[in-house]
CSV table of C-alpha atoms in Angstrom, one decimal:
chain,number,residue,atom,x,y,z
A,1,UNK,CA,119.3,86.3,104.4
A,2,UNK,CA,119.1,84.3,107.5
A,3,UNK,CA,121.8,83.5,110.0
A,4,UNK,CA,122.3,79.9,109.1
A,5,UNK,CA,122.7,80.6,105.4
A,6,UNK,CA,125.1,83.4,106.2
A,7,UNK,CA,127.1,81.0,108.3
A,8,UNK,CA,127.1,78.4,105.6
A,9,UNK,CA,128.2,80.9,102.9
A,10,UNK,CA,131.0,82.1,105.2
A,11,UNK,CA,132.3,78.6,105.7
A,12,UNK,CA,131.4,78.5,109.4
A,13,UNK,CA,129.5,75.8,111.4
A,14,UNK,CA,125.8,76.0,110.6
A,15,UNK,CA,122.6,74.0,110.9
A,16,UNK,CA,121.5,72.6,107.6
A,17,UNK,CA,117.8,72.0,108.4
A,18,UNK,CA,117.3,75.8,108.6
A,19,UNK,CA,114.0,76.7,106.6
A,20,UNK,CA,115.8,79.0,104.2
A,21,UNK,CA,118.4,76.4,103.4
A,22,UNK,CA,115.7,73.7,103.1
A,23,UNK,CA,114.0,75.9,100.5
A,24,UNK,CA,117.2,76.3,98.6
A,25,UNK,CA,117.7,72.5,98.7
A,26,UNK,CA,114.2,71.9,97.5
A,27,UNK,CA,114.7,74.3,94.6
A,28,UNK,CA,117.9,72.3,93.6
A,29,UNK,CA,116.0,69.0,94.0
A,30,UNK,CA,113.2,70.1,91.7
A,31,UNK,CA,115.6,71.5,89.1
A,32,UNK,CA,117.8,68.3,89.1
A,33,UNK,CA,114.6,66.2,89.0
A,34,UNK,CA,113.6,68.0,85.8
A,35,UNK,CA,117.1,67.8,84.4
A,36,UNK,CA,117.4,64.1,85.1
A,37,UNK,CA,114.1,63.5,83.4
A,38,UNK,CA,114.9,65.7,80.4
A,39,UNK,CA,115.2,64.4,76.9
A,40,UNK,CA,118.6,63.8,75.3
A,41,UNK,CA,116.9,65.1,72.1
A,42,UNK,CA,116.5,68.6,73.7
A,43,UNK,CA,120.0,69.8,74.6
A,44,UNK,CA,118.8,73.5,74.8
A,45,UNK,CA,116.3,72.6,77.5
A,46,UNK,CA,118.9,70.7,79.4
A,47,UNK,CA,121.3,73.6,79.2
A,48,UNK,CA,118.7,76.1,80.4
A,49,UNK,CA,118.1,73.9,83.5
A,50,UNK,CA,121.8,73.8,84.3
A,51,UNK,CA,122.1,77.5,83.8
A,52,UNK,CA,119.3,78.0,86.3
A,53,UNK,CA,120.8,75.5,88.7
A,54,UNK,CA,124.5,76.4,88.6
A,55,UNK,CA,126.3,79.7,89.5
A,56,UNK,CA,128.1,79.6,86.1
A,57,UNK,CA,128.2,77.2,83.2
A,58,UNK,CA,130.8,77.5,80.4
A,59,UNK,CA,130.3,76.9,76.7
A,60,UNK,CA,130.2,73.4,75.2
A,61,UNK,CA,129.6,71.7,78.6
A,62,UNK,CA,128.0,68.2,78.7
A,63,UNK,CA,126.7,66.8,81.9
A,64,UNK,CA,125.0,63.4,81.6
A,65,UNK,CA,122.1,62.7,83.9
A,66,UNK,CA,121.6,61.6,86.6
A,67,UNK,CA,123.1,64.5,88.5
A,68,UNK,CA,122.7,65.2,92.2
A,69,UNK,CA,123.6,68.5,94.0
A,70,UNK,CA,122.9,70.1,97.4
A,71,UNK,CA,122.1,73.6,96.2
A,72,UNK,CA,123.6,74.0,92.7
A,73,UNK,CA,124.2,77.7,93.0
A,74,UNK,CA,127.7,77.2,94.4
A,75,UNK,CA,128.9,75.2,91.3
A,76,UNK,CA,130.9,76.8,88.5
A,77,UNK,CA,131.8,74.8,85.4
A,78,UNK,CA,134.3,75.9,82.8
A,79,UNK,CA,134.2,75.6,79.0
A,80,UNK,CA,134.4,72.2,77.3
A,81,UNK,CA,133.9,70.2,80.4
A,82,UNK,CA,132.4,66.7,80.3
A,83,UNK,CA,130.7,65.1,83.3
A,84,UNK,CA,129.6,61.5,82.9
A,85,UNK,CA,126.6,59.7,84.4
A,86,UNK,CA,125.9,59.7,88.1
A,87,UNK,CA,127.8,62.7,89.3
A,88,UNK,CA,127.2,63.8,92.9
A,89,UNK,CA,128.3,67.4,93.7
A,90,UNK,CA,127.5,68.4,97.3
A,91,UNK,CA,128.1,72.1,97.0
A,92,UNK,CA,127.7,73.4,100.5
A,93,UNK,CA,130.9,75.2,99.8
A,94,UNK,CA,131.9,76.3,96.3
A,95,UNK,CA,132.8,73.7,93.7
A,96,UNK,CA,134.9,75.2,90.9
A,97,UNK,CA,135.5,73.0,87.9
A,98,UNK,CA,137.9,74.3,85.3
A,99,UNK,CA,137.8,74.1,81.5
A,100,UNK,CA,138.2,70.9,79.5
A,101,UNK,CA,137.8,68.8,82.6
A,102,UNK,CA,136.7,65.2,82.2
A,103,UNK,CA,134.8,63.6,85.1
A,104,UNK,CA,134.1,59.8,84.9
A,105,UNK,CA,130.8,58.1,85.9
A,106,UNK,CA,129.7,58.1,89.5
A,107,UNK,CA,132.3,60.6,90.6
A,108,UNK,CA,131.7,62.5,93.8
A,109,UNK,CA,132.7,66.0,94.8
A,110,UNK,CA,131.9,66.3,98.5
A,111,UNK,CA,132.4,69.7,100.2
A,112,UNK,CA,130.6,69.0,103.5
A,113,UNK,CA,132.4,68.1,106.7
A,114,UNK,CA,131.2,67.5,110.2
A,115,UNK,CA,132.7,68.3,113.6
A,116,UNK,CA,134.8,65.7,115.4
A,117,UNK,CA,133.1,66.6,118.6
A,118,UNK,CA,130.2,64.2,119.0
A,119,UNK,CA,128.0,66.7,120.9
A,120,UNK,CA,128.3,69.2,118.0
A,121,UNK,CA,127.4,66.4,115.5
A,122,UNK,CA,124.4,65.4,117.6
A,123,UNK,CA,123.3,69.0,117.6
A,124,UNK,CA,123.4,68.9,113.8
A,125,UNK,CA,126.2,71.3,113.2
A,126,UNK,CA,128.2,71.0,110.0
A,127,UNK,CA,130.5,73.0,107.7
A,128,UNK,CA,132.1,72.7,104.4
A,129,UNK,CA,135.3,73.5,102.5
A,130,UNK,CA,135.6,74.4,98.8
A,131,UNK,CA,136.8,72.0,96.0
A,132,UNK,CA,138.7,73.4,93.1
A,133,UNK,CA,139.5,71.4,90.0
A,134,UNK,CA,142.0,72.9,87.6
A,135,UNK,CA,141.8,73.0,83.8
A,136,UNK,CA,142.2,69.8,81.8
A,137,UNK,CA,141.9,67.5,84.8
A,138,UNK,CA,140.6,63.9,84.3
A,139,UNK,CA,138.8,62.3,87.2
A,140,UNK,CA,138.4,58.6,86.6
A,141,UNK,CA,135.1,56.8,87.3
A,142,UNK,CA,134.1,56.5,90.9
A,143,UNK,CA,136.7,59.0,92.1
A,144,UNK,CA,135.8,60.9,95.3
A,145,UNK,CA,137.1,64.3,96.0
A,146,UNK,CA,136.8,65.5,99.6
A,147,UNK,CA,136.3,68.8,101.3
A,148,UNK,CA,139.0,71.5,100.9
A,149,UNK,CA,140.8,69.8,98.0
A,150,UNK,CA,142.4,71.5,95.1
A,151,UNK,CA,143.5,69.5,92.1
A,152,UNK,CA,146.1,71.2,89.8
A,153,UNK,CA,145.7,71.5,86.0
A,154,UNK,CA,146.4,68.5,83.8
A,155,UNK,CA,146.3,66.1,86.7
A,156,UNK,CA,144.8,62.6,86.2
A,157,UNK,CA,143.0,60.9,89.1
A,158,UNK,CA,142.6,57.2,88.7
A,159,UNK,CA,139.3,55.4,88.9
A,160,UNK,CA,138.1,54.8,92.4
A,161,UNK,CA,140.7,57.1,94.0
A,162,UNK,CA,139.8,59.0,97.1
A,163,UNK,CA,141.4,62.5,97.1
A,164,UNK,CA,141.7,63.8,100.6
A,165,UNK,CA,144.6,66.3,100.1
A,166,UNK,CA,145.6,68.7,97.4
A,167,UNK,CA,147.2,67.4,94.2
A,168,UNK,CA,149.7,69.4,92.3
A,169,UNK,CA,149.5,70.1,88.5
A,170,UNK,CA,150.7,67.6,86.0
A,171,UNK,CA,150.6,64.3,88.0
A,172,UNK,CA,148.8,61.0,88.1
A,173,UNK,CA,147.3,60.1,91.4
A,174,UNK,CA,145.7,56.8,92.4
A,175,UNK,CA,144.6,54.8,95.4
A,176,UNK,CA,142.9,55.3,98.7
A,177,UNK,CA,143.9,57.8,99.8
A,178,UNK,CA,145.1,59.1,96.5
A,179,UNK,CA,148.9,59.5,96.2
A,180,UNK,CA,151.0,60.8,93.3
A,181,UNK,CA,152.3,57.8,91.3
A,182,UNK,CA,154.0,59.7,88.6
A,183,UNK,CA,154.7,63.1,87.0
A,184,UNK,CA,153.4,64.0,83.6
């Protein structure tokens, strides 16, 4: 394994246009291209593609195409989870999605982040922080979850909310940035 991939996997600053990481991204792009073009009449073929793409895929998972990922191999999805059309999962850091999660259309799970220092950004350095979504969470359509966020079990995130900080279990959060509006 090369230095840049090791740095990425360790959560350190790294350069994404490294040849090894570019090969990993191409692998993911080809698999998602096949997945997005797959027939709804062949759920077994779709599942096989997701199993090849993701680190782990639970039972009774439905992910409706189109789907976009960075690498795929840093995504774990629990049993009974449903992901609607247009999901974007930028998995530079791990994305862990619990069981029985519902993710609305056009939701985005974004682990990458970039340095505040403009010289480091110009030099193409970046890093990422993991996203963890607990069991039985519902992310409304168009919700965006940023780097380093953990969402507790049973929490509901309103449509269009932008989650920039951890959310506890058993709450409803809405807005930009998302704030807890009530307890469940």
